[in-house]
Amino acid sequence: MALQRQLLKKARICNCQNTLSLCGSSFSTVPSSSSSSSSSSVAARDDAPPPQLPPFDHAPRPYRGPLADEVFQKRKQFLGPSLFHYYQKPLNIVEGKMQYLYDENGRRYLDAFAGIVTVSCGHCHPEVLEAIVEQSKLLQHATTIYLHHAIADYAEALASKMPGNLKVVYFVNSGSEANELAMLMARLYTGNLGMISLRNAYHGGSSGTLALTALNTWKYPIPQGEIHHVVNPDPYHGVFGSDANHYAKDVQDHIDFGTSGKVAGFMAETIQGVGGAVELAPGYLKLVYDIIRKAGGVCIADEVQTGFGRTGSHYWGFETQGVIPDIVTMAKGIGNGLPLGAVVTTPEIASVLAQKIQFNTFGGNPVCSAGGLAVLRVLDKEKRQAHCADVGSHLLGRLRALQQRHEIIGDVRGRGLMVGLELVTDRNEKTPAKAETAVLFEKLRELGVLVGKGGLHGNVFRVKPPMCFSKDDADFLVDALDYAMSKL
């Protein structure tokens, strides 16, 4: 117990909010005495062996490159000091295959965070790789000032996935760029300036998208410029619980009292990613979209993390709320790791950009277009949406059973393979378990599981793996959580 107290004290001192490096330690020999774990839990036995990764038929290549310490020192010398890293001793990841990653020593890890929700098909998926390599052999780059079939074929395929009149595609390089462009479209189309987004939202790292973002851990003290943040419809923490009507009334009140009565647009993630896998109150978007459109604005769905079938129940996150946006932004999983993003909108809204020259040097280049089209085909061929629904349901069921054994788990939420596990020290007060999260985070890495962290206080485990993640992987993840929590 004395050792455990020292570890938690160290974690509390060193723990940094949300994004900074963590200072947990190994504690695999600490005896279990926590009242948060059921005495019937097999993992709680002092002599229980740690869970083992599922078998996987892949042998990583021997690594002969620079080791972690050398890479880290060079990174500190030549890269910006704002860069952060996970884990007390940063991992040197040198190879990936489907849902697994390998470090410099050839050790395998279950990647339950997918390169921050970016790897959709799987690391180095052979069909995506083949498309990228074959196109690279022919033509690596040519901008849209020339014709090339890859961008047109890809735009056609992407537009076919959209409902309603969402048929015009603009290609960019990232989610931040996509959201910047969407905001520009909204302001030009409506002639209004004011944008509304949700508290706890994250929409990017550029100046404009940081203004839309509403998490102080990511924001610099710079002008936001006509951005309004409304109450977050969070069923777990929100003041109105799951009552969408009350949250929607706050939007109307904000327009009535905080604006001229007219707005340019409203942007929201359907499930907030960086904010900690927070799903919006049911029915919220349908109510708010109506309010926004009556105020002259357009409705923007940020699908950077929720798109392409990850939620399981639907191809796009906004479909879970029964709405059709005016503009949809996407990135991350769209390219399975390629620097690729897109904005899809209606012909009417798209036409406003023809007033001036609108151009993106790398947006829709041949290699990214070929790779992006391959991603769409793989997700369809391998039925990844249905797979996310099946495996995600299994994972959520096991996590909710784990919640019954461990008081530290305050909330289990999400859908498909976009899941959040919020850790608290007091379930009634919902007090963030920041120090404990830091310790568990390190322990999961020791056990071979890589997860993300989110929420304002960094106390939410973000489980958003590559979409080839299996039920065996889900079981290993939950067993590792159980083992670690039982030792806490």
XYZ file of N, CA and C in Angstrom, residues 28 30-33 42-49 483 487:
45
model
N 3.158 -3.395 -11.212
C 2.585 -4.717 -11.418
C 2.698 -5.605 -10.184
N 2.114 -4.500 -7.058
C 1.353 -3.960 -5.940
C 0.174 -4.876 -5.630
N 0.002 -5.317 -4.394
C -1.134 -6.161 -4.065
C -2.448 -5.413 -4.217
N -3.504 -6.158 -4.538
C -4.815 -5.538 -4.687
C -5.493 -5.400 -3.336
N -5.941 -4.181 -3.016
C -6.718 -3.992 -1.799
C -7.822 -2.980 -2.030
N -11.515 -12.588 -11.326
C -10.342 -13.437 -11.460
C -9.076 -12.599 -11.488
N -9.162 -11.430 -12.183
C -7.976 -10.587 -12.327
C -7.509 -10.008 -11.005
N -8.389 -10.007 -9.989
C -8.036 -9.388 -8.718
C -7.110 -10.273 -7.888
N -6.994 -11.573 -8.241
C -6.107 -12.452 -7.495
C -4.668 -12.005 -7.644
N -3.945 -11.994 -6.542
C -2.550 -11.564 -6.575
C -1.715 -12.411 -7.527
N -2.079 -13.702 -7.655
C -1.256 -14.596 -8.466
C -1.782 -14.739 -9.888
N -2.803 -13.974 -10.260
C -3.353 -14.083 -11.609
C -2.340 -13.555 -12.614
N -2.077 -14.304 -13.687
C -1.130 -13.816 -14.702
C -1.751 -12.692 -15.514
N -7.356 -6.186 -15.152
C -6.121 -6.539 -14.448
C -5.482 -5.289 -13.831
N -5.231 -3.971 -9.654
C -3.965 -3.747 -8.968
C -3.867 -2.325 -8.421
